[in-house]
mmCIF file with all atom_site columns, C-alpha atoms in Angstrom:
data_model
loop_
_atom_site.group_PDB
_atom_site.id
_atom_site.type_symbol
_atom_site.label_atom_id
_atom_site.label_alt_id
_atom_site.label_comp_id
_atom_site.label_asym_id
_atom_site.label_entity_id
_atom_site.label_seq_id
_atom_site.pdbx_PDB_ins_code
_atom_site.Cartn_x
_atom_site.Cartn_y
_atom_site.Cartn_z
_atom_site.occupancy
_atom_site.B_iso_or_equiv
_atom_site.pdbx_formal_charge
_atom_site.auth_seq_id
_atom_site.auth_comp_id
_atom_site.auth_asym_id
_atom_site.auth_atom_id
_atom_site.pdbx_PDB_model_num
ATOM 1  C CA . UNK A 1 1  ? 0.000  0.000  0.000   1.00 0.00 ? 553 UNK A CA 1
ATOM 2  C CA . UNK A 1 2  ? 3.072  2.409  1.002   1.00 0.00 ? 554 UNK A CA 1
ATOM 3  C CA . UNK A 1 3  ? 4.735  1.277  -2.261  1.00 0.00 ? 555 UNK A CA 1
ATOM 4  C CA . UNK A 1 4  ? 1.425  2.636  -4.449  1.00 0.00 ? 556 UNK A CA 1
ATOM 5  C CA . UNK A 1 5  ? 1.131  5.796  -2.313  1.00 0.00 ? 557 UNK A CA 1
ATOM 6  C CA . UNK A 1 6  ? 4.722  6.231  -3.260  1.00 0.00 ? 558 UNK A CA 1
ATOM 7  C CA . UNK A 1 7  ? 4.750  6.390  -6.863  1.00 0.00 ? 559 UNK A CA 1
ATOM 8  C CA . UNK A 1 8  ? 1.117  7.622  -7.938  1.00 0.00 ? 560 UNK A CA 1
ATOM 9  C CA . UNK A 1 9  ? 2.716  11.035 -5.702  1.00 0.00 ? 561 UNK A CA 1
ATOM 10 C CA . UNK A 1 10 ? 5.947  10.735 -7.059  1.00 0.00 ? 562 UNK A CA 1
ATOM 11 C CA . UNK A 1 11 ? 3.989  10.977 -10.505 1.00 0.00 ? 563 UNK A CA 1
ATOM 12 C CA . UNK A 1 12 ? 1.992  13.553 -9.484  1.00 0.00 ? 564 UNK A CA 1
ATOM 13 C CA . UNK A 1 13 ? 4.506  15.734 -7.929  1.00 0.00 ? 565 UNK A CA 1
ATOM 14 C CA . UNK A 1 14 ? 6.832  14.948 -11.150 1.00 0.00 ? 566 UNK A CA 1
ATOM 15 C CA . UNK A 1 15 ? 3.768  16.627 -13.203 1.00 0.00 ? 567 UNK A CA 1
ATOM 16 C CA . UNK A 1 16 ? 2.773  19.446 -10.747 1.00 0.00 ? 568 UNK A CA 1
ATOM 17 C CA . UNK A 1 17 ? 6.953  20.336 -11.188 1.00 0.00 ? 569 UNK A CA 1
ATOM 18 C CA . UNK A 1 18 ? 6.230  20.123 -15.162 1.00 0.00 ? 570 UNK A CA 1
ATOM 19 C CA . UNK A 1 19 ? 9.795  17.587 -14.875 1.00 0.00 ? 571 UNK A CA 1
ATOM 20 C CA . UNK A 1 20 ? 10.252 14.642 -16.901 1.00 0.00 ? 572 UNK A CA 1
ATOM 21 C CA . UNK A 1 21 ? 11.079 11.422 -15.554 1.00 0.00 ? 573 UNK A CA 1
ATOM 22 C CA . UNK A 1 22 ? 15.211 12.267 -17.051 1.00 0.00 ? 574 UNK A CA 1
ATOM 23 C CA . UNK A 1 23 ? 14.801 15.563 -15.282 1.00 0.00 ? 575 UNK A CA 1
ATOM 24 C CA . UNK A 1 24 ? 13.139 14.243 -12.247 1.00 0.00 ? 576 UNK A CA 1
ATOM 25 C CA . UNK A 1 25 ? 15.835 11.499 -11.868 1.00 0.00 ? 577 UNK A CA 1
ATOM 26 C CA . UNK A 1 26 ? 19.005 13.842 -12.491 1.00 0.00 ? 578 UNK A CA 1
ATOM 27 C CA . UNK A 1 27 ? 17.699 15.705 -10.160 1.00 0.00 ? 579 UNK A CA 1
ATOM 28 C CA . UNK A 1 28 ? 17.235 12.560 -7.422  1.00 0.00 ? 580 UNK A CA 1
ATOM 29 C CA . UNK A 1 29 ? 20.600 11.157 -8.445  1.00 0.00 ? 581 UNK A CA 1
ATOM 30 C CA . UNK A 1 30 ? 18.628 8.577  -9.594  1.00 0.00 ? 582 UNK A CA 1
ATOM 31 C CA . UNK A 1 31 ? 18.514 6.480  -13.231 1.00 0.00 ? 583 UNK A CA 1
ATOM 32 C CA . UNK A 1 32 ? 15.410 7.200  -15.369 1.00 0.00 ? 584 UNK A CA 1
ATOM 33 C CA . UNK A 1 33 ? 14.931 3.935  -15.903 1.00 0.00 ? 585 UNK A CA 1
ATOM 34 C CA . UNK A 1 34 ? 14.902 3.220  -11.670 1.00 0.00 ? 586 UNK A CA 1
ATOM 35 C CA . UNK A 1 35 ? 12.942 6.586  -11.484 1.00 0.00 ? 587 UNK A CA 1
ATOM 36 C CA . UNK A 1 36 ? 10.124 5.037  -13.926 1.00 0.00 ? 588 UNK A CA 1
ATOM 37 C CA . UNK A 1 37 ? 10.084 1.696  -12.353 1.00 0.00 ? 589 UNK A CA 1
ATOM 38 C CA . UNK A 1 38 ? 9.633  3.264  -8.910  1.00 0.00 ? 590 UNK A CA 1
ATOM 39 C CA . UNK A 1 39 ? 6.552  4.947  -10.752 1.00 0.00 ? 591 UNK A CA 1
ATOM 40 C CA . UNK A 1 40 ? 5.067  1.804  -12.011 1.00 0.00 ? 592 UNK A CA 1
ATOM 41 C CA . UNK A 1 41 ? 5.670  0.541  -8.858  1.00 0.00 ? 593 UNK A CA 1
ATOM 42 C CA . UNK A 1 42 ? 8.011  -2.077 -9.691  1.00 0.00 ? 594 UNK A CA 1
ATOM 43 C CA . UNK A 1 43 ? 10.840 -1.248 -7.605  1.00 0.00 ? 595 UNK A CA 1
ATOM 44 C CA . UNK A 1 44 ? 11.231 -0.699 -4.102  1.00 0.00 ? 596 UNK A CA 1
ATOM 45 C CA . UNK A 1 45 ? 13.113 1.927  -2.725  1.00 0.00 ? 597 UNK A CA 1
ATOM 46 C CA . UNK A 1 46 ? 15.783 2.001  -0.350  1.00 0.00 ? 598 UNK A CA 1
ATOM 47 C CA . UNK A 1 47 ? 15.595 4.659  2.437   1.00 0.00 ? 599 UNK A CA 1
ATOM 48 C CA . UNK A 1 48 ? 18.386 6.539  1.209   1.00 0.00 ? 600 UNK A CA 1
ATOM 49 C CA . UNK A 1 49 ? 16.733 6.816  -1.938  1.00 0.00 ? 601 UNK A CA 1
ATOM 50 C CA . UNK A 1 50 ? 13.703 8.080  -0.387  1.00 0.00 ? 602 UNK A CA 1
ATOM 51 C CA . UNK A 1 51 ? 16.158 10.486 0.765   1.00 0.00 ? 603 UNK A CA 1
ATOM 52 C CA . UNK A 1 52 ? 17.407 11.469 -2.360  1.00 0.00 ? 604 UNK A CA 1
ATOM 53 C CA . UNK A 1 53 ? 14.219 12.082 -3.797  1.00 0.00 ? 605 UNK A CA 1
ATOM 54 C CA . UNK A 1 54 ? 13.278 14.189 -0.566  1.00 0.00 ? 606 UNK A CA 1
ATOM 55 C CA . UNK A 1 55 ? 16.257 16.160 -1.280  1.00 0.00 ? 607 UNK A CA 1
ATOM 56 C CA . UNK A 1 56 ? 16.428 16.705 -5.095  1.00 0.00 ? 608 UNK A CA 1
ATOM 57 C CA . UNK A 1 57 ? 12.563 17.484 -5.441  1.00 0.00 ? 609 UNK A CA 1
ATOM 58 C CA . UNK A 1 58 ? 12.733 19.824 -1.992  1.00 0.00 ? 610 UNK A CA 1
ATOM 59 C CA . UNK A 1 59 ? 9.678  17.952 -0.576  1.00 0.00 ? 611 UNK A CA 1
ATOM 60 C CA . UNK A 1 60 ? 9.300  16.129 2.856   1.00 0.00 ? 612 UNK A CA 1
ATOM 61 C CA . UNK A 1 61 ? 9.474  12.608 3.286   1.00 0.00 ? 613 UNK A CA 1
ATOM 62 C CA . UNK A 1 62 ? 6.167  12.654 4.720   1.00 0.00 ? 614 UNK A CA 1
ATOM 63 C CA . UNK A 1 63 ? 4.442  14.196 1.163   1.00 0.00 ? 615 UNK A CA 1
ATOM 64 C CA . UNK A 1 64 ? 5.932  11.561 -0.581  1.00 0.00 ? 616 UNK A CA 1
ATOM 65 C CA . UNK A 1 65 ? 3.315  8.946  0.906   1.00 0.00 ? 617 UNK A CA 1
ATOM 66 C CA . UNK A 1 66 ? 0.253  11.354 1.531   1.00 0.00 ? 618 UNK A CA 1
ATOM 67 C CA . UNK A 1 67 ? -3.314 10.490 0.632   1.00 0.00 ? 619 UNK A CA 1
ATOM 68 C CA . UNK A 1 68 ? -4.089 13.437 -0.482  1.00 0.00 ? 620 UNK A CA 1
ATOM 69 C CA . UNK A 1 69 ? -3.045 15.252 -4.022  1.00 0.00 ? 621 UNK A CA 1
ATOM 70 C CA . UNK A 1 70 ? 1.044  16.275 -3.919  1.00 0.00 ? 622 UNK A CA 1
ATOM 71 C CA . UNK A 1 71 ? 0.636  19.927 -4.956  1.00 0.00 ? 623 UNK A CA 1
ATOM 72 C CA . UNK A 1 72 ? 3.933  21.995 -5.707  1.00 0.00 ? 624 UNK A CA 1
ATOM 73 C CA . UNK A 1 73 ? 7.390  21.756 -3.712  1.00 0.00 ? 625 UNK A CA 1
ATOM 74 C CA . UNK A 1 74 ? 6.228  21.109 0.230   1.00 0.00 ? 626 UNK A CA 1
ATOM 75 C CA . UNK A 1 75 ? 8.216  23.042 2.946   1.00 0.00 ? 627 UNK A CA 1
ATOM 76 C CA . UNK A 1 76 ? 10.519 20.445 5.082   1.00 0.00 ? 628 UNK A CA 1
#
């Protein structure tokens, strides 16, 4: 359940930031091709690449697995 949280906001916030998933990943340290399975949901990330994407989209930890709609960049 965490896991599908996870990437429908991660696609969501990737949108709201108008980033593709290259961009998004550069940005995360991350490969696009780990940044697009982590949006289908067919990877599981470590904590320190929850990390990474906290830090390289400027958003908490905690909006990465809200219920409700990621809007823009959330304050930490």
């Amino acid at each position: 359940m965490l896991k599908e949280k996870l990437s429908r906001n991660l696609r969501k916030l990737r949108s709201s930031m108008n980033l593709t998933q290259e961009t998004a990943a550069e940005l995360c340290d991350l490969s696009p091709r780990f940044w697009g399975k982590l949006e289908r949901c067919e990877a599981t990330p470590s904590v320190d690449t929850l990390e990474k994407i906290s830090l390289g989209l400027q958003v908490s930890l905690e909006a990465l697995f809200e219920e409700d709609e990621v809007g823009g960049a959330n304050e930490r």
